PDB file of N, CA and C in Angstrom:
ATOM      1  N   UNK A   1      16.747  24.761  23.023  1.00 55.00           N
ATOM      2  CA  UNK A   1      15.375  24.323  22.860  1.00 55.00           C
ATOM      3  C   UNK A   1      15.223  23.600  21.528  1.00 55.00           C
ATOM      4  N   UNK A   2      14.739  22.374  21.573  1.00 66.00           N
ATOM      5  CA  UNK A   2      14.549  21.589  20.362  1.00 66.00           C
ATOM      6  C   UNK A   2      13.239  21.950  19.691  1.00 66.00           C
ATOM      7  N   UNK A   3      13.285  21.969  18.365  1.00 80.00           N
ATOM      8  CA  UNK A   3      12.080  22.212  17.600  1.00 80.00           C
ATOM      9  C   UNK A   3      11.412  20.879  17.298  1.00 80.00           C
ATOM     10  N   UNK A   4      10.131  20.808  17.524  1.00 91.00           N
ATOM     11  CA  UNK A   4       9.396  19.578  17.231  1.00 91.00           C
ATOM     12  C   UNK A   4       9.099  19.514  15.738  1.00 91.00           C
ATOM     13  N   UNK A   5       9.408  18.395  15.140  1.00 91.00           N
ATOM     14  CA  UNK A   5       9.157  18.203  13.718  1.00 91.00           C
ATOM     15  C   UNK A   5       7.779  17.580  13.530  1.00 91.00           C
ATOM     16  N   UNK A   6       7.101  18.030  12.496  1.00 96.00           N
ATOM     17  CA  UNK A   6       5.811  17.442  12.135  1.00 96.00           C
ATOM     18  C   UNK A   6       6.006  16.624  10.875  1.00 96.00           C
ATOM     19  N   UNK A   7       5.386  15.462  10.854  1.00 96.00           N
ATOM     20  CA  UNK A   7       5.571  14.532   9.746  1.00 96.00           C
ATOM     21  C   UNK A   7       4.232  14.272   9.069  1.00 96.00           C
ATOM     22  N   UNK A   8       4.237  14.353   7.735  1.00 98.00           N
ATOM     23  CA  UNK A   8       3.057  14.018   6.941  1.00 98.00           C
ATOM     24  C   UNK A   8       3.356  12.721   6.203  1.00 98.00           C
ATOM     25  N   UNK A   9       2.563  11.689   6.449  1.00 98.00           N
ATOM     26  CA  UNK A   9       2.762  10.419   5.764  1.00 98.00           C
ATOM     27  C   UNK A   9       2.260  10.539   4.332  1.00 98.00           C
ATOM     28  N   UNK A  10       3.127  10.193   3.382  1.00 97.00           N
ATOM     29  CA  UNK A  10       2.761  10.226   1.973  1.00 97.00           C
ATOM     30  C   UNK A  10       2.407   8.843   1.442  1.00 97.00           C
ATOM     31  N   UNK A  11       3.041   7.812   2.010  1.00 96.00           N
ATOM     32  CA  UNK A  11       2.786   6.433   1.563  1.00 96.00           C
ATOM     33  C   UNK A  11       3.226   5.470   2.656  1.00 96.00           C
ATOM     34  N   UNK A  12       2.455   4.409   2.799  1.00 97.00           N
ATOM     35  CA  UNK A  12       2.830   3.364   3.756  1.00 97.00           C
ATOM     36  C   UNK A  12       2.221   2.051   3.288  1.00 97.00           C
ATOM     37  N   UNK A  13       3.046   1.016   3.273  1.00 95.00           N
ATOM     38  CA  UNK A  13       2.555  -0.341   3.059  1.00 95.00           C
ATOM     39  C   UNK A  13       3.441  -1.279   3.868  1.00 95.00           C
ATOM     40  N   UNK A  14       3.330  -2.571   3.646  1.00 93.00           N
ATOM     41  CA  UNK A  14       4.100  -3.528   4.421  1.00 93.00           C
ATOM     42  C   UNK A  14       5.588  -3.487   4.161  1.00 93.00           C
ATOM     43  N   UNK A  15       6.000  -2.856   3.064  1.00 92.00           N
ATOM     44  CA  UNK A  15       7.413  -2.831   2.683  1.00 92.00           C
ATOM     45  C   UNK A  15       8.122  -1.525   2.987  1.00 92.00           C
ATOM     46  N   UNK A  16       7.393  -0.416   2.888  1.00 95.00           N
ATOM     47  CA  UNK A  16       8.077   0.869   3.052  1.00 95.00           C
ATOM     48  C   UNK A  16       7.123   1.941   3.561  1.00 95.00           C
ATOM     49  N   UNK A  17       7.735   3.039   3.980  1.00 97.00           N
ATOM     50  CA  UNK A  17       6.985   4.207   4.427  1.00 97.00           C
ATOM     51  C   UNK A  17       7.721   5.445   3.946  1.00 97.00           C
ATOM     52  N   UNK A  18       6.966   6.422   3.442  1.00 98.00           N
ATOM     53  CA  UNK A  18       7.545   7.682   2.979  1.00 98.00           C
ATOM     54  C   UNK A  18       6.823   8.819   3.684  1.00 98.00           C
ATOM     55  N   UNK A  19       7.598   9.655   4.374  1.00 98.00           N
ATOM     56  CA  UNK A  19       7.051  10.801   5.096  1.00 98.00           C
ATOM     57  C   UNK A  19       7.740  12.080   4.633  1.00 98.00           C
ATOM     58  N   UNK A  20       6.976  13.172   4.626  1.00 98.00           N
ATOM     59  CA  UNK A  20       7.555  14.501   4.406  1.00 98.00           C
ATOM     60  C   UNK A  20       7.580  15.177   5.761  1.00 98.00           C
ATOM     61  N   UNK A  21       8.742  15.676   6.141  1.00 96.00           N
ATOM     62  CA  UNK A  21       8.943  16.254   7.467  1.00 96.00           C
ATOM     63  C   UNK A  21       8.969  17.778   7.382  1.00 96.00           C
ATOM     64  N   UNK A  22       8.559  18.416   8.460  1.00 96.00           N
ATOM     65  CA  UNK A  22       8.587  19.880   8.515  1.00 96.00           C
ATOM     66  C   UNK A  22      10.014  20.425   8.476  1.00 96.00           C
ATOM     67  N   UNK A  23      11.013  19.552   8.673  1.00 93.00           N
ATOM     68  CA  UNK A  23      12.412  19.981   8.582  1.00 93.00           C
ATOM     69  C   UNK A  23      12.841  20.152   7.125  1.00 93.00           C
ATOM     70  N   UNK A  24      11.950  19.770   6.180  1.00 94.00           N
ATOM     71  CA  UNK A  24      12.253  19.925   4.765  1.00 94.00           C
ATOM     72  C   UNK A  24      12.762  18.656   4.103  1.00 94.00           C
ATOM     73  N   UNK A  25      12.949  17.613   4.883  1.00 97.00           N
ATOM     74  CA  UNK A  25      13.447  16.364   4.325  1.00 97.00           C
ATOM     75  C   UNK A  25      12.321  15.362   4.123  1.00 97.00           C
ATOM     76  N   UNK A  26      12.631  14.377   3.285  1.00 98.00           N
ATOM     77  CA  UNK A  26      11.752  13.232   3.090  1.00 98.00           C
ATOM     78  C   UNK A  26      12.392  12.070   3.822  1.00 98.00           C
ATOM     79  N   UNK A  27      11.612  11.366   4.614  1.00 98.00           N
ATOM     80  CA  UNK A  27      12.105  10.220   5.361  1.00 98.00           C
ATOM     81  C   UNK A  27      11.558   8.976   4.673  1.00 98.00           C
ATOM     82  N   UNK A  28      12.459   8.170   4.123  1.00 97.00           N
ATOM     83  CA  UNK A  28      12.084   6.962   3.398  1.00 97.00           C
ATOM     84  C   UNK A  28      12.557   5.768   4.218  1.00 97.00           C
ATOM     85  N   UNK A  29      11.611   4.979   4.708  1.00 98.00           N
ATOM     86  CA  UNK A  29      11.934   3.815   5.539  1.00 98.00           C
ATOM     87  C   UNK A  29      11.636   2.541   4.764  1.00 98.00           C
ATOM     88  N   UNK A  30      12.645   1.678   4.701  1.00 96.00           N
ATOM     89  CA  UNK A  30      12.509   0.358   4.094  1.00 96.00           C
ATOM     90  C   UNK A  30      13.068  -0.624   5.106  1.00 96.00           C
ATOM     91  N   UNK A  31      12.192  -1.464   5.635  1.00 93.00           N
ATOM     92  CA  UNK A  31      12.628  -2.358   6.704  1.00 93.00           C
ATOM     93  C   UNK A  31      13.090  -1.541   7.897  1.00 93.00           C
ATOM     94  N   UNK A  32      14.275  -1.864   8.410  1.00 94.00           N
ATOM     95  CA  UNK A  32      14.808  -1.155   9.583  1.00 94.00           C
ATOM     96  C   UNK A  32      15.647   0.062   9.210  1.00 94.00           C
ATOM     97  N   UNK A  33      15.813   0.326   7.920  1.00 97.00           N
ATOM     98  CA  UNK A  33      16.658   1.431   7.467  1.00 97.00           C
ATOM     99  C   UNK A  33      15.793   2.643   7.103  1.00 97.00           C
ATOM    100  N   UNK A  34      16.204   3.822   7.538  1.00 97.00           N
ATOM    101  CA  UNK A  34      15.534   5.065   7.166  1.00 97.00           C
ATOM    102  C   UNK A  34      16.547   6.004   6.540  1.00 97.00           C
ATOM    103  N   UNK A  35      16.204   6.508   5.351  1.00 97.00           N
ATOM    104  CA  UNK A  35      17.041   7.499   4.668  1.00 97.00           C
ATOM    105  C   UNK A  35      16.381   8.860   4.841  1.00 97.00           C
ATOM    106  N   UNK A  36      17.193   9.870   5.093  1.00 98.00           N
ATOM    107  CA  UNK A  36      16.727  11.245   5.228  1.00 98.00           C
ATOM    108  C   UNK A  36      17.243  11.986   4.003  1.00 98.00           C
ATOM    109  N   UNK A  37      16.333  12.332   3.094  1.00 98.00           N
ATOM    110  CA  UNK A  37      16.711  12.907   1.811  1.00 98.00           C
ATOM    111  C   UNK A  37      16.186  14.328   1.667  1.00 98.00           C
ATOM    112  N   UNK A  38      16.984  15.173   1.019  1.00 98.00           N
ATOM    113  CA  UNK A  38      16.493  16.495   0.650  1.00 98.00           C
ATOM    114  C   UNK A  38      15.460  16.305  -0.457  1.00 98.00           C
ATOM    115  N   UNK A  39      14.714  17.346  -0.763  1.00 97.00           N
ATOM    116  CA  UNK A  39      13.718  17.255  -1.832  1.00 97.00           C
ATOM    117  C   UNK A  39      14.385  16.901  -3.160  1.00 97.00           C
ATOM    118  N   UNK A  40      15.528  17.503  -3.453  1.00 98.00           N
ATOM    119  CA  UNK A  40      16.241  17.217  -4.706  1.00 98.00           C
ATOM    120  C   UNK A  40      16.653  15.751  -4.758  1.00 98.00           C
ATOM    121  N   UNK A  41      17.199  15.236  -3.665  1.00 98.00           N
ATOM    122  CA  UNK A  41      17.604  13.829  -3.621  1.00 98.00           C
ATOM    123  C   UNK A  41      16.392  12.911  -3.759  1.00 98.00           C
ATOM    124  N   UNK A  42      15.325  13.217  -3.033  1.00 97.00           N
ATOM    125  CA  UNK A  42      14.134  12.370  -3.066  1.00 97.00           C
ATOM    126  C   UNK A  42      13.560  12.289  -4.475  1.00 97.00           C
ATOM    127  N   UNK A  43      13.381  13.435  -5.128  1.00 96.00           N
ATOM    128  CA  UNK A  43      12.778  13.417  -6.454  1.00 96.00           C
ATOM    129  C   UNK A  43      13.721  12.841  -7.505  1.00 96.00           C
ATOM    130  N   UNK A  44      15.020  12.940  -7.295  1.00 97.00           N
ATOM    131  CA  UNK A  44      15.984  12.294  -8.185  1.00 97.00           C
ATOM    132  C   UNK A  44      15.857  10.777  -8.092  1.00 97.00           C
ATOM    133  N   UNK A  45      15.774  10.253  -6.875  1.00 95.00           N
ATOM    134  CA  UNK A  45      15.600   8.807  -6.677  1.00 95.00           C
ATOM    135  C   UNK A  45      14.244   8.365  -7.225  1.00 95.00           C
ATOM    136  N   UNK A  46      13.191   9.133  -6.958  1.00 93.00           N
ATOM    137  CA  UNK A  46      11.854   8.784  -7.448  1.00 93.00           C
ATOM    138  C   UNK A  46      11.840   8.740  -8.972  1.00 93.00           C
ATOM    139  N   UNK A  47      12.488   9.699  -9.616  1.00 94.00           N
ATOM    140  CA  UNK A  47      12.552   9.727 -11.080  1.00 94.00           C
ATOM    141  C   UNK A  47      13.313   8.517 -11.610  1.00 94.00           C
ATOM    142  N   UNK A  48      14.426   8.188 -10.973  1.00 93.00           N
ATOM    143  CA  UNK A  48      15.214   7.029 -11.404  1.00 93.00           C
ATOM    144  C   UNK A  48      14.402   5.748 -11.277  1.00 93.00           C
ATOM    145  N   UNK A  49      13.680   5.584 -10.182  1.00 89.00           N
ATOM    146  CA  UNK A  49      12.871   4.376  -9.988  1.00 89.00           C
ATOM    147  C   UNK A  49      11.717   4.321 -10.976  1.00 89.00           C
ATOM    148  N   UNK A  50      11.143   5.473 -11.282  1.00 89.00           N
ATOM    149  CA  UNK A  50      10.029   5.527 -12.216  1.00 89.00           C
ATOM    150  C   UNK A  50      10.468   5.158 -13.630  1.00 89.00           C
ATOM    151  N   UNK A  51      11.727   5.411 -13.961  1.00 88.00           N
ATOM    152  CA  UNK A  51      12.209   5.145 -15.317  1.00 88.00           C
ATOM    153  C   UNK A  51      12.523   3.674 -15.565  1.00 88.00           C
ATOM    154  N   UNK A  52      12.511   2.853 -14.510  1.00 84.00           N
ATOM    155  CA  UNK A  52      12.777   1.423 -14.670  1.00 84.00           C
ATOM    156  C   UNK A  52      11.563   0.760 -15.302  1.00 84.00           C
ATOM    157  N   UNK A  53      11.810  -0.071 -16.301  1.00 76.00           N
ATOM    158  CA  UNK A  53      10.740  -0.819 -16.955  1.00 76.00           C
ATOM    159  C   UNK A  53      10.436  -2.041 -16.100  1.00 76.00           C
ATOM    160  N   UNK A  54       9.555  -1.856 -15.126  1.00 72.00           N
ATOM    161  CA  UNK A  54       9.282  -2.914 -14.150  1.00 72.00           C
ATOM    162  C   UNK A  54       8.683  -4.151 -14.786  1.00 72.00           C
ATOM    163  N   UNK A  55       7.908  -3.985 -15.859  1.00 69.00           N
ATOM    164  CA  UNK A  55       7.267  -5.139 -16.487  1.00 69.00           C
ATOM    165  C   UNK A  55       8.278  -6.099 -17.089  1.00 69.00           C
ATOM    166  N   UNK A  56       9.446  -5.603 -17.463  1.00 71.00           N
ATOM    167  CA  UNK A  56      10.459  -6.478 -18.058  1.00 71.00           C
ATOM    168  C   UNK A  56      11.303  -7.171 -16.994  1.00 71.00           C
ATOM    169  N   UNK A  57      11.110  -6.810 -15.744  1.00 67.00           N
ATOM    170  CA  UNK A  57      11.881  -7.396 -14.648  1.00 67.00           C
ATOM    171  C   UNK A  57      11.114  -8.563 -14.038  1.00 67.00           C
ATOM    172  N   UNK A  58      11.852  -9.531 -13.545  1.00 64.00           N
ATOM    173  CA  UNK A  58      11.223 -10.622 -12.793  1.00 64.00           C
ATOM    174  C   UNK A  58      12.126 -10.971 -11.623  1.00 64.00           C
ATOM    175  N   UNK A  59      11.566 -11.595 -10.625  1.00 60.00           N
ATOM    176  CA  UNK A  59      12.339 -11.975  -9.440  1.00 60.00           C
ATOM    177  C   UNK A  59      13.518 -12.847  -9.834  1.00 60.00           C
ATOM    178  N   UNK A  60      13.321 -13.780 -10.754  1.00 60.00           N
ATOM    179  CA  UNK A  60      14.406 -14.659 -11.196  1.00 60.00           C
ATOM    180  C   UNK A  60      15.552 -13.896 -11.834  1.00 60.00           C
ATOM    181  N   UNK A  61      15.233 -12.884 -12.636  1.00 59.00           N
ATOM    182  CA  UNK A  61      16.267 -12.084 -13.298  1.00 59.00           C
ATOM    183  C   UNK A  61      17.055 -11.257 -12.294  1.00 59.00           C
ATOM    184  N   UNK A  62      16.416 -10.857 -11.215  1.00 56.00           N
ATOM    185  CA  UNK A  62      17.072 -10.009 -10.228  1.00 56.00           C
ATOM    186  C   UNK A  62      17.898 -10.810  -9.231  1.00 56.00           C
ATOM    187  N   UNK A  63      17.770 -12.128  -9.253  1.00 56.00           N
ATOM    188  CA  UNK A  63      18.498 -13.011  -8.335  1.00 56.00           C
ATOM    189  C   UNK A  63      18.262 -12.645  -6.876  1.00 56.00           C
ATOM    190  N   UNK A  64      17.016 -12.384  -6.526  1.00 52.00           N
ATOM    191  CA  UNK A  64      16.698 -12.031  -5.136  1.00 52.00           C
ATOM    192  C   UNK A  64      16.452 -13.244  -4.311  1.00 52.00           C
TER     193      UNK A  64
END
């Protein structure tokens, strides 16, 4: 018997979606890719992204 997972949306915009699942994981979707992260992994990635000085970055510098 499969257990049904419940998902709480934490953030959604045109670029990404972040959900917290009843299975204990965070589901981070960017485009067609979805990462399933534990809480430790999710908050580690969130902390790393938060520490980036976004104001000093520009599209030209990133070569996107």
